[in-house]
Coordinates of C-alpha atoms in Angstrom, one line a residue:
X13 CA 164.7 84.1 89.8
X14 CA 165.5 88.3 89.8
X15 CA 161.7 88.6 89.7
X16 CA 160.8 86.0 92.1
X17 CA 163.0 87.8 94.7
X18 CA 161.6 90.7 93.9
X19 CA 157.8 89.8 93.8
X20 CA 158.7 88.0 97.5
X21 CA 160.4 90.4 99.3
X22 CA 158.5 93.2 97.8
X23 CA 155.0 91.7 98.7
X24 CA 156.6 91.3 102.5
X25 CA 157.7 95.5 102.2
X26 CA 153.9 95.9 101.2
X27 CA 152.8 94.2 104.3
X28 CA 154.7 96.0 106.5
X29 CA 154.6 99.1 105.6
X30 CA 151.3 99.8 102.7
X31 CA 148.0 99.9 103.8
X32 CA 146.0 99.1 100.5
X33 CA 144.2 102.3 98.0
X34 CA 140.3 102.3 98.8
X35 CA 138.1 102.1 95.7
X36 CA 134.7 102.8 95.2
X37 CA 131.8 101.2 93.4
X38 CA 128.8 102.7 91.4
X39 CA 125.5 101.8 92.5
X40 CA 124.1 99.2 90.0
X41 CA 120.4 100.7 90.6
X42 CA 118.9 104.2 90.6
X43 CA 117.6 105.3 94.4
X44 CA 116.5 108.6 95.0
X45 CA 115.3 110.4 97.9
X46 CA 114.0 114.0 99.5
X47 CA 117.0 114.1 101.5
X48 CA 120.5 115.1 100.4
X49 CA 123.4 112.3 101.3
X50 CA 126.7 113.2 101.4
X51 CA 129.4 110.3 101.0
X52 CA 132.7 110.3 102.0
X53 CA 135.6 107.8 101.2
X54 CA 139.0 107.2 102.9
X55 CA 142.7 107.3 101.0
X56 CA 142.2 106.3 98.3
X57 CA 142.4 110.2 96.6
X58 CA 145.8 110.8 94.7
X59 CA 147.6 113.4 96.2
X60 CA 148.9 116.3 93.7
X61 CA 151.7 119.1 94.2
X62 CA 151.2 123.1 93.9
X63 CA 151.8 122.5 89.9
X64 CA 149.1 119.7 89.5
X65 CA 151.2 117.3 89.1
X66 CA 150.5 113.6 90.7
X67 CA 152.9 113.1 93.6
X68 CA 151.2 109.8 95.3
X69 CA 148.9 107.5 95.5
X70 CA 148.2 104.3 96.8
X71 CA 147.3 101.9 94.3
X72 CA 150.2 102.8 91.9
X73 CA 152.8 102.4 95.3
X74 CA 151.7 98.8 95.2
X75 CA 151.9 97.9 91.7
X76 CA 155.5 99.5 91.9
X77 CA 156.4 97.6 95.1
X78 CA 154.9 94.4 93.5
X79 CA 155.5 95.1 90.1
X80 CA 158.4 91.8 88.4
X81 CA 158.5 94.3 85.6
X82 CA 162.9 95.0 84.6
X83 CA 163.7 98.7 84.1
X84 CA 166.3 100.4 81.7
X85 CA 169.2 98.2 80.5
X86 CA 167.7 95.2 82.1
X87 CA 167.6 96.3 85.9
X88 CA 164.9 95.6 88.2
X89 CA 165.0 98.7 90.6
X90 CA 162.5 96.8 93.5
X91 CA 164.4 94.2 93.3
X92 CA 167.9 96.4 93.8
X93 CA 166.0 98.3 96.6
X94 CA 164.9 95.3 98.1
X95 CA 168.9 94.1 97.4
X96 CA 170.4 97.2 99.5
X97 CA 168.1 96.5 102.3
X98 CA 168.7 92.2 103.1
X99 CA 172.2 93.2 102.5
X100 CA 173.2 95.5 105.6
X101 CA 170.3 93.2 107.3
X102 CA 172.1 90.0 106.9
X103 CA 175.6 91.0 106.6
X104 CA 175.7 93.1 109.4
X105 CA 172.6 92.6 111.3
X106 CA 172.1 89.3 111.6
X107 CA 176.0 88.5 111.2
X108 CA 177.9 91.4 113.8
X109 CA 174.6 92.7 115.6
X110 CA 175.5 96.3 113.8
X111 CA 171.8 97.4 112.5
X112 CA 172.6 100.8 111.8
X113 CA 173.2 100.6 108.7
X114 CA 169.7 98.4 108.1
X115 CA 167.9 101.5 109.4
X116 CA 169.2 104.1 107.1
X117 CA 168.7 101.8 104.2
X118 CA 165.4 100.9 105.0
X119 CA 164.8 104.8 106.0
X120 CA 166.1 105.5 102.1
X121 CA 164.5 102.9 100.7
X122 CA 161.1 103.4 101.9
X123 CA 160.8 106.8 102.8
X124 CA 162.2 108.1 99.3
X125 CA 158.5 107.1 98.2
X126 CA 157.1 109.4 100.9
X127 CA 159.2 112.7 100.8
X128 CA 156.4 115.1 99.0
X129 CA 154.0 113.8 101.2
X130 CA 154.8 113.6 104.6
X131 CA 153.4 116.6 106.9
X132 CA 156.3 118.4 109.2
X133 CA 156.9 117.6 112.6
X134 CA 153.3 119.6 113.8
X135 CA 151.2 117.1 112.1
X136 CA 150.9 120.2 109.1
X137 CA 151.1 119.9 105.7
X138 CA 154.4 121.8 104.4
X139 CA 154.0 122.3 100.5
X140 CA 150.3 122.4 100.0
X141 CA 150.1 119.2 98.4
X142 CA 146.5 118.2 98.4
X143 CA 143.9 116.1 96.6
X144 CA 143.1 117.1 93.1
X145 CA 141.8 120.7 91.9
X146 CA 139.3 119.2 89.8
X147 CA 138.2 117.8 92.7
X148 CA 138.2 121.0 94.8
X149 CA 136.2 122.5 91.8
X150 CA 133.5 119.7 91.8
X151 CA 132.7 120.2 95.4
X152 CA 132.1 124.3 94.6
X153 CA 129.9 123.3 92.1
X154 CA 127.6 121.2 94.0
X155 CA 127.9 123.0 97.0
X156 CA 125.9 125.8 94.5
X157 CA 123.6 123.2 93.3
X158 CA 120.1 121.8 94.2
X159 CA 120.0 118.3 92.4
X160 CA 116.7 117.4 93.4
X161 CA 115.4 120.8 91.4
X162 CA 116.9 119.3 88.6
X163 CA 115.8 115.8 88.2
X164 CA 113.2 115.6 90.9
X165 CA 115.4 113.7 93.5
X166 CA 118.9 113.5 95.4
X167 CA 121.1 110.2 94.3
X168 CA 123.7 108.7 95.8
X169 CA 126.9 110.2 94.5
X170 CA 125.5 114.1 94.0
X171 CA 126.9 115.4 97.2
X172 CA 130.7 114.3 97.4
X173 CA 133.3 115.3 100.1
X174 CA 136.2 115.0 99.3
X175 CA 139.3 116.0 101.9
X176 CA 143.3 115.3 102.2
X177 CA 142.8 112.4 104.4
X178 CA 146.4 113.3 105.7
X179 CA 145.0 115.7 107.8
X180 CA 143.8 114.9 111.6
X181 CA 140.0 114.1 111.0
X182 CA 138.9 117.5 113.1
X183 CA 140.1 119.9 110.6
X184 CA 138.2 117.3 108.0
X185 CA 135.3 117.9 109.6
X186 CA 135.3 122.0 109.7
X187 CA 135.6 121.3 106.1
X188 CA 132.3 119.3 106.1
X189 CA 130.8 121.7 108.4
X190 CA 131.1 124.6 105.9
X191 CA 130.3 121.7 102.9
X192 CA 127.0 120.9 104.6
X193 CA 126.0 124.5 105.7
X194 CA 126.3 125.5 101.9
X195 CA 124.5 122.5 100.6
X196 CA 121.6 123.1 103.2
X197 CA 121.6 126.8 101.9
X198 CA 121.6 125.7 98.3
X199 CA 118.7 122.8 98.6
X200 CA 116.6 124.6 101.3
X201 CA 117.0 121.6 103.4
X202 CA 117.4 121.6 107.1
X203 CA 119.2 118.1 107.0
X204 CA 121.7 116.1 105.0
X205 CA 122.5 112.5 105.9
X206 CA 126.2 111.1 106.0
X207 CA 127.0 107.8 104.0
X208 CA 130.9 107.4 105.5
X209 CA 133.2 104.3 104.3
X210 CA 136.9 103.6 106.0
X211 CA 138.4 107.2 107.0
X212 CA 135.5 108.8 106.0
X213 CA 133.7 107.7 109.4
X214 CA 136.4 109.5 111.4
X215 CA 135.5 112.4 109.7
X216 CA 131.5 112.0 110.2
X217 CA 131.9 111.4 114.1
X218 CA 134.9 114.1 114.2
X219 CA 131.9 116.4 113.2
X220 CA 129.3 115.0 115.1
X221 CA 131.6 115.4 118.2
X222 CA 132.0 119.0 117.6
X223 CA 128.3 120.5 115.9
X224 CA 126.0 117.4 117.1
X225 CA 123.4 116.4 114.7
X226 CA 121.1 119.1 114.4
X227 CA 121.7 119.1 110.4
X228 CA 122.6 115.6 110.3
X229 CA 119.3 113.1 108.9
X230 CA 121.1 110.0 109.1
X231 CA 124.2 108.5 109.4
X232 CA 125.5 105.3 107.7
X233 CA 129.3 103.7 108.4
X234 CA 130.8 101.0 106.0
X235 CA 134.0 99.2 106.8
X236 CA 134.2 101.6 109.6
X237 CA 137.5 102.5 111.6
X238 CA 136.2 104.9 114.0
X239 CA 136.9 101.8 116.8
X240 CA 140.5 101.4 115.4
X241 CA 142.1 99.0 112.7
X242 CA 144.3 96.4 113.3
X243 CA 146.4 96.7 110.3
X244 CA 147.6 100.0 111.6
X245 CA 146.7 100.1 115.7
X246 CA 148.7 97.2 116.0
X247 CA 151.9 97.7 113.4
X248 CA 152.2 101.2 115.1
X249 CA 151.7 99.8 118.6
X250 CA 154.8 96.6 118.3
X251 CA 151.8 93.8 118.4
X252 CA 153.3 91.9 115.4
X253 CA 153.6 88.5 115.0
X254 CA 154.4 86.3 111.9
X255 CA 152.0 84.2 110.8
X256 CA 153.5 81.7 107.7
X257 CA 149.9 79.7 107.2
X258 CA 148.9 83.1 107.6
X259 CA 150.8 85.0 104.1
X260 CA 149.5 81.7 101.9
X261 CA 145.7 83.4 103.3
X262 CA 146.7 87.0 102.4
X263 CA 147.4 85.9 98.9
X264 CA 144.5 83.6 98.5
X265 CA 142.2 86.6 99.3
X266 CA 144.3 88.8 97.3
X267 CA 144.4 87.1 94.5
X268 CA 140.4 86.7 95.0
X269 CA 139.6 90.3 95.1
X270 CA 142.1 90.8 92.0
X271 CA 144.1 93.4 94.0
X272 CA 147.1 91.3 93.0
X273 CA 148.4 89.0 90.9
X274 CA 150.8 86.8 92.0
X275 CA 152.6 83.3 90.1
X276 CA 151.9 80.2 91.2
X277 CA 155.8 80.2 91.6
X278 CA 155.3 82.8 94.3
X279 CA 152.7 81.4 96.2
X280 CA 154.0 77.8 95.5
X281 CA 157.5 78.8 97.5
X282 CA 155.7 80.6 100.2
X283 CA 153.6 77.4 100.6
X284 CA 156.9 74.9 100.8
X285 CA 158.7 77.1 103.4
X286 CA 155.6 76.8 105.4
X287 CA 155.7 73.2 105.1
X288 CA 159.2 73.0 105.5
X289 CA 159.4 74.7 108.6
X290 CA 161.8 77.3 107.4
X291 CA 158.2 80.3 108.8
X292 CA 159.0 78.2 112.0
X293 CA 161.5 78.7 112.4
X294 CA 162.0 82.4 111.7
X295 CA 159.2 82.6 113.5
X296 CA 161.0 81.7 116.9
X297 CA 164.3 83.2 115.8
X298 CA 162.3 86.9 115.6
X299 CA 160.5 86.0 118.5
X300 CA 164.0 85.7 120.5
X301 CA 166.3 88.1 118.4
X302 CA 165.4 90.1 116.2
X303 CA 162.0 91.7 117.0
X304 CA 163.9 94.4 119.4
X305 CA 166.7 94.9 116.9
X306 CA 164.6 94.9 113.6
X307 CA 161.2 95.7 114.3
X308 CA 161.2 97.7 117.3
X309 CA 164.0 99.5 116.5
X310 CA 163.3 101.0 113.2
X311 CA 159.4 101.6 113.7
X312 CA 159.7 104.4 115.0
X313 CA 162.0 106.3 112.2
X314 CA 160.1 104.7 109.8
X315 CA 156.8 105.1 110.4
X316 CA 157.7 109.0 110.8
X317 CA 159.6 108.8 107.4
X318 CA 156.6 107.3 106.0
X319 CA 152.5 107.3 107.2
X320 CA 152.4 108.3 110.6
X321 CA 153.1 112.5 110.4
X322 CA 149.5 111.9 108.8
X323 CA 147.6 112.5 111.5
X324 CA 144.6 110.9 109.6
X325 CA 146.3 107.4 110.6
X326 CA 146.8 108.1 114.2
X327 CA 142.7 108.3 114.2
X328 CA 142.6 104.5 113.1
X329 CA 144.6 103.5 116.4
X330 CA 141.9 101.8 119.1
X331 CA 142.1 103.2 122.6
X332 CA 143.6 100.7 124.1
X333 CA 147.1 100.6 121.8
X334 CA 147.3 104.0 121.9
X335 CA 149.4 104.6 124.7
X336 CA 151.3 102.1 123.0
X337 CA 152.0 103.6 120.2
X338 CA 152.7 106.5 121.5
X339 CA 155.6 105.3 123.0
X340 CA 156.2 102.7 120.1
X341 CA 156.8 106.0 118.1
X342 CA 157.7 108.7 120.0
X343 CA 159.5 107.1 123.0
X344 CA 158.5 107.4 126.6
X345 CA 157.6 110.5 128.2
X346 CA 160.1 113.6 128.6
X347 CA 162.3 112.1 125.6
X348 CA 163.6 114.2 122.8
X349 CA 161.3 112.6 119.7
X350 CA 158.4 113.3 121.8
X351 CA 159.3 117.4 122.2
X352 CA 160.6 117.0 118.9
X353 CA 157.5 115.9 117.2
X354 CA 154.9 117.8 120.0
X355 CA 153.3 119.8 117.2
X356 CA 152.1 116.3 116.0
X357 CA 151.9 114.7 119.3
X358 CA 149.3 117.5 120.3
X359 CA 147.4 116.8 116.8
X360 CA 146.9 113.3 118.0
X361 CA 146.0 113.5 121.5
X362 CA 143.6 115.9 120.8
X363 CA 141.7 113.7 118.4
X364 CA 142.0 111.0 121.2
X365 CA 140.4 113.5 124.0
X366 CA 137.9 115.1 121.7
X367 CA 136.7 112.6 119.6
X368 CA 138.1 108.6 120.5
X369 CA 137.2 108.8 124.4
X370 CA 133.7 110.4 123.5
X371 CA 132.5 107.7 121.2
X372 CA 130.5 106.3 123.2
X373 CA 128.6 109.9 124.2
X374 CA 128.7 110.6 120.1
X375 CA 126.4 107.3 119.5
X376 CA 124.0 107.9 122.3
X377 CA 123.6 111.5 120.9
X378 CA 122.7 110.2 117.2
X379 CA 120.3 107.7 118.6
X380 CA 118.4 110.0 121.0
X381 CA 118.4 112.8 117.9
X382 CA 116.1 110.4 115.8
X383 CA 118.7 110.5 113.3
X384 CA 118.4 107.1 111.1
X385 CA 121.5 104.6 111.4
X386 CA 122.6 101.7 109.5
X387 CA 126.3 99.7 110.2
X388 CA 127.8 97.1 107.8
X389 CA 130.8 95.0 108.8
X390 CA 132.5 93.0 106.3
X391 CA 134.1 90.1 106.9
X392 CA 135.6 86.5 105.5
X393 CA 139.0 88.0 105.3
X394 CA 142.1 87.8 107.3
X395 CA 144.2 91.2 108.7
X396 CA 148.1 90.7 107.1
X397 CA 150.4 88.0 109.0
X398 CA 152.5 90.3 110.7
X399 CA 149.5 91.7 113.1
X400 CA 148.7 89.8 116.3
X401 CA 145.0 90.1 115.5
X402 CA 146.1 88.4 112.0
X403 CA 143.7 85.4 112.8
X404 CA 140.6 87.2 114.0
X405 CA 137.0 87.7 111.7
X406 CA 137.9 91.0 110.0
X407 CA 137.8 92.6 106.5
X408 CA 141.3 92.7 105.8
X409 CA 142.4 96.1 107.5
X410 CA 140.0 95.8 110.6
X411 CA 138.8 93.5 113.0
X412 CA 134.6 92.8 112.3
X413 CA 134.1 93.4 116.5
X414 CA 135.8 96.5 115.9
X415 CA 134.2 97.6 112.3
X416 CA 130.4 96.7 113.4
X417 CA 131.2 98.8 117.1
X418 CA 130.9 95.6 119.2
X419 CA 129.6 92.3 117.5
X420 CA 130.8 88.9 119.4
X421 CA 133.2 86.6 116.9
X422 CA 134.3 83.0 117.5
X423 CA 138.0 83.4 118.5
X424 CA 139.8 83.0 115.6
X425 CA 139.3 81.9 111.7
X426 CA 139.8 78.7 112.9
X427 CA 136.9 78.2 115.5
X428 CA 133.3 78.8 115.4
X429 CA 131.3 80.6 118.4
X430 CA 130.7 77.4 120.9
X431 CA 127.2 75.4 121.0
X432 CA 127.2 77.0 124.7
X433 CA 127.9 80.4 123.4
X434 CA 124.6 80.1 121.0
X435 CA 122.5 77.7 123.4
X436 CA 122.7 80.4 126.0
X437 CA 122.0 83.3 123.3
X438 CA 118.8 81.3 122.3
X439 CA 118.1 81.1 125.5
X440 CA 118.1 84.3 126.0
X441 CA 116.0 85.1 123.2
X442 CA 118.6 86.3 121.0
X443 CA 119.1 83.5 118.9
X444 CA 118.5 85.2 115.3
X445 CA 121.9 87.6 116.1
X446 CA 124.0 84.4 115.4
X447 CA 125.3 84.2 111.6
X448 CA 124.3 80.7 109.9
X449 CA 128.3 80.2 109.9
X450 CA 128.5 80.1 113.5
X451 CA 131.1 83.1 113.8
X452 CA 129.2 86.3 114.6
X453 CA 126.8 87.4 117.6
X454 CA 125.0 90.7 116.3
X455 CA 123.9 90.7 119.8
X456 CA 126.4 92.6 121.3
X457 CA 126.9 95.3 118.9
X458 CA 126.6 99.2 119.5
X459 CA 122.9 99.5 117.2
X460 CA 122.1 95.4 117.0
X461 CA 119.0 95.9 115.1
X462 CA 120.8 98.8 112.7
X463 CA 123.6 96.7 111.3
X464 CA 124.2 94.4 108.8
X465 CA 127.0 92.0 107.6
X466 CA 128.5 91.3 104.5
X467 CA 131.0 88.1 104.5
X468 CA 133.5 88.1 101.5
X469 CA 133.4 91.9 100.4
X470 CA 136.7 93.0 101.4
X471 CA 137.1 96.4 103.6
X472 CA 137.9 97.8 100.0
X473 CA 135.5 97.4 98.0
X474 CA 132.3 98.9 98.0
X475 CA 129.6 96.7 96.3
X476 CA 126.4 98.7 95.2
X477 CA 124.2 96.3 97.8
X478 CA 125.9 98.3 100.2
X479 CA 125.4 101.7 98.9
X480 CA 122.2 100.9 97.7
X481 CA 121.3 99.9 101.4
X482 CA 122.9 102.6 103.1
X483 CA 121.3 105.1 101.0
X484 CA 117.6 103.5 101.6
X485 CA 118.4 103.6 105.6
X486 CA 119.4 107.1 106.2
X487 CA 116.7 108.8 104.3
X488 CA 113.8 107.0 105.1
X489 CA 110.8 108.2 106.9
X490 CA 111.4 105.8 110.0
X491 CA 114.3 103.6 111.4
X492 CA 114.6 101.1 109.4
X493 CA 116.0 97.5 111.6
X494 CA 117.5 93.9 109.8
X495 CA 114.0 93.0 110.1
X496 CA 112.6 95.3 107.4
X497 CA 114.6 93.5 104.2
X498 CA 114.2 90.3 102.4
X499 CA 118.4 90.5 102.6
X500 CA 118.7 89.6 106.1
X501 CA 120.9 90.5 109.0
X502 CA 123.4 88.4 107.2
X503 CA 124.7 88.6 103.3
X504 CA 127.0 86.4 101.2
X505 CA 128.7 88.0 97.6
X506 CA 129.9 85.7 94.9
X507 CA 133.4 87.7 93.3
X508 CA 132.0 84.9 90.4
X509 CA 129.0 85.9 89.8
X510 CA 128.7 89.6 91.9
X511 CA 126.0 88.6 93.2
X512 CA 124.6 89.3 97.2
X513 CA 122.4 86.6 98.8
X514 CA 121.3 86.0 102.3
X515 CA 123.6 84.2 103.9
X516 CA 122.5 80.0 105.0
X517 CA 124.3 77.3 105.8
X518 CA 124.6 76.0 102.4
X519 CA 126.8 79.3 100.8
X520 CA 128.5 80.9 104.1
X521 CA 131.8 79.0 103.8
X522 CA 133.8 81.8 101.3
X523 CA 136.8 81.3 102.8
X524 CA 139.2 81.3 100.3
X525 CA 141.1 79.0 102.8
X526 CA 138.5 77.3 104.2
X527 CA 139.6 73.6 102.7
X528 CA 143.0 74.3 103.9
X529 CA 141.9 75.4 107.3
X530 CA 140.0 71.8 107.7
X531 CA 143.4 70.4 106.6
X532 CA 145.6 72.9 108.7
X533 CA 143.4 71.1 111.9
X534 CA 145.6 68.0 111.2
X535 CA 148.2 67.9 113.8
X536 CA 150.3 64.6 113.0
X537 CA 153.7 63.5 111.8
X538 CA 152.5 61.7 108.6
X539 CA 150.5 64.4 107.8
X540 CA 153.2 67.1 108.1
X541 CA 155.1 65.0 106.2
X542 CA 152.6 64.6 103.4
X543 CA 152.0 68.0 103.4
X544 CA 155.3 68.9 103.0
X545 CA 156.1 66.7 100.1
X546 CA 153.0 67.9 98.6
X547 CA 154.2 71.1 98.5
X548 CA 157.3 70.1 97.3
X549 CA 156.1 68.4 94.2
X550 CA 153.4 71.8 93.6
X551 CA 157.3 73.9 93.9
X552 CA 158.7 71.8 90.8
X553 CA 155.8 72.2 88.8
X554 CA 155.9 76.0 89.2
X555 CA 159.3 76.3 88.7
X556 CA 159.4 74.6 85.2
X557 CA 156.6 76.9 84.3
X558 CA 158.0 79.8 86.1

């Protein structure tokens, strides 16, 4: 039961306060072009001290937070940190209204897993941790070398950048600046294209707003965040809600993707206090008490005890929470965080004024340059429970309206886009934008005919259909549109099978809830009550085999 409590609250930690490693995945087919592409991932780097030695990274965070593994002499060190957190919380919080106590243990807890890594109160990194040297030494080396000299083409993967994706975006993309300028000088070319994914479009516009696009050939942006992503615009900003249907989804997908790993015991409890009411009801109860107490209160010390000094994150906040997070974080105007922190604050704001505010500017200047384009948004995913956009179309960390720079989605999971929504866009002549599952309207986005979607590839993965596409858009002679592939506008991948089909009404329903949605429409007493008992029986079984 140790381990149960500890897989539980420990999965809840991750979705308050983790946003997920970002992985990468080799193209399964050989493309080559005459142009030199330079890709660019988000955080998904380790981060290494002076000495070389490993200080942080992502995808090892999570499988401490959710590991069930028992330490030394039989102790379970998440679940004791998990321990010295609920207890303070309950027996002082909840009991006497005293939270300090909960704050400083939370503050401990947490943001012991941050303290080589956070940047100082500027928004600057203090100890010059950074990515790897072998990485630092791969980039001098290509930056030196022609590969197309060599094996008679450019591929995918020559040309890496690689940065601290701590670091505000704009000093990024100086970094790329002097990358590319090299890389032109070493291939003879007078143009590279850009193939960004996640943080790695921050950067590419970051640069495009400050050298335009004269050396830029194309520009491609995968599970972009350049709009802003929910799962950290809206945790920094005090939009949360709790979502209990909404955590049995999260796992589902998780466990799907195989970025975790959870017993049936796990999901089988979640599942009963869902159907027990017990969510409900904690549901209202945060609602009325505890959301200024708990939530609001501590965000701000611990978001600047663990992500946000990065100033990397504060470029994934959409324009209109900013101001909201701002004062979520900082407090209002004139207050002492706020001159505390205004090394930082001035970090942030200027990426806002230089580079968020002038997105608009920064696409019209890559379309009128010629430069080629393509856009994937992924979706068939749900943003974690605690987000108020936790029931929007999204790949997991970002909303698809907000990843595709504009597409139309049906207004929650739940729904599909109306028969008057799609009888008016056929009337209009605009009837192939709409997705054979009913939920997306390519209509409306930023470069319609430039962007493609990929429904159940989560915003971490990056299949090779997507690379391999990417690649074949920004170097080509012309602008290629969703018109020029046998893929369509719209794709479906089988985890199965890892296969990528065009999408008809026959495969679109991924959802790895989408039987329990149809059931979750049912609204009635008897069916609660079967539900529940369901549930109950499903908790037995994974108990005994727990």
């Amino acid at each position: 039961m140790k381990k149960f409590t500890a897989i539980l609250l420990s999965f809840i930690l991750i979705c308050l306060t983790v946003v997920p490693a970002l992985a990468m995945e080799t193209p399964s087919e050989t493309i080559g072009s005459d142009v030199p592409v330079i890709a660019m991932f988000g955080d998904g780097e380790a981060i290494y001290d002076e000495e070389g030695n490993k200080i942080f990274k992502f995808s090892e965070i999570l499988n401490v937070l959710g590991s069930s593994e028992e330490g030394e002499n039989g102790e379970d060190p998440v679940a004791d940190a998990v321990i010295s957190i609920l207890q303070p919380f309950l027996l002082e919080g909840i009991l006497r209204d005293e939270w300090d106590n909960y704050y400083a243990a939370l503050e401990k807890e947490i943001g012991e897993l941050f303290t080589e890594i956070r940047f100082d109160k500027n928004g600057e990194n203090c100890n010059n941790s950074d990515i790897s040297k072998n990485l630092r030494e791969i980039m001098a080396t290509q930056e030196k070398t022609d590969y197309k000299a060599q094996r008679g083409s450019y591929y995918v993967y020559d040309y890496q950048f690689w940065y601290d994706w701590r670091q505000d975006p704009r000093e990024s993309a100086e970094e790329l600046h002097s990358y590319i300028e090299n890389i032109k000088k070493a291939t003879g070319c007078d143009k590279v294209a850009l193939l960004a994914h996640c943080l790695g479009t921050t950067v590419a516009v970051s640069y495009i707003a400050k050298y335009g696009t004269d050396s830029i050939y194309g520009v491609a942006l995968d599970g972009s965040v350049i709009e802003g992503a929910e799962i950290i615009s809206e945790a920094i900003s005090g939009k949360f809600t709790l979502d209990g249907e909404g955590i049995n989804r999260l796992i589902l997908d998780m466990n799907s993707t195989g970025s975790a790993n959870l017993s049936e015991f796990v999901t089988a409890s979640i599942d009963l206090a869902i159907k027990s009411g017990v969510v409900g009801t904690l549901t209202d109860t945060v609602k009325a008490t505890i959301y200024q107490k708990v939530v609001k209160g501590v965000t701000s010390a611990l978001s600047l005890s663990t992500f946000f000094t990065w100033p990397g994150y504060w470029a994934c906040v959409s324009e209109e929470d900013f101001d909201d997070a701002l004062e979520y974080v900082f407090g209002e105007e004139d207050s002492v965080k706020r001159e505390e922190y205004a090394g930082l604050i001035d970090k942030i704001n200027g990426y806002h004024k230089d580079v968020r505010l002038e997105l608009d500017n920064i696409y019209d200047e890559i379309e009128a340059s010629g430069a080629r384009i393509a856009v994937i948004g992924k979706y068939g995913f749900q943003i974690a429970p605690i987000c108020k956009s936790s029931d929007q179309i999204s790949d997991q960390y970002a909303t698809l309206s907000k990843a595709s720079l504009g597409a139309t989605t049906a207004p929650s999971i739940f729904e599909t886009l109306s028969d008057d929504y799609i009888a008016q866009r056929e009337a209009e002549g605009k009837g192939k934008y709409i997705s054979p599952d009913k939920l997306v309207d390519a209509s409306t986005c930023r470069f319609p005919d430039y962007t493609w979607f990929t429904k159940n590839i989560s915003h971490s993965y990056w299949h090779s259909f997507e690379t391999a596409l990417m690649f074949n858009v920004i170097t080509a002679d012309r602008q290629y549109t969703v018109n020029d592939f046998d893929c369509t506008q719209f794709v479906v991948h089988d985890y199965e099978t890892g296969v990528v089909s065009p999408m008809t009404e026959d495969n679109c329903h991924t959802e790895n809830w989408y039987d329990d949605v149809k059931d979750g429409q049912k609204t009635g007493f008897i069916d609660r009550i079967i539900a529940f008992f369901r549930s109950l029986i499903n908790w037995f079984k994974a108990l005994f085999s727990f």
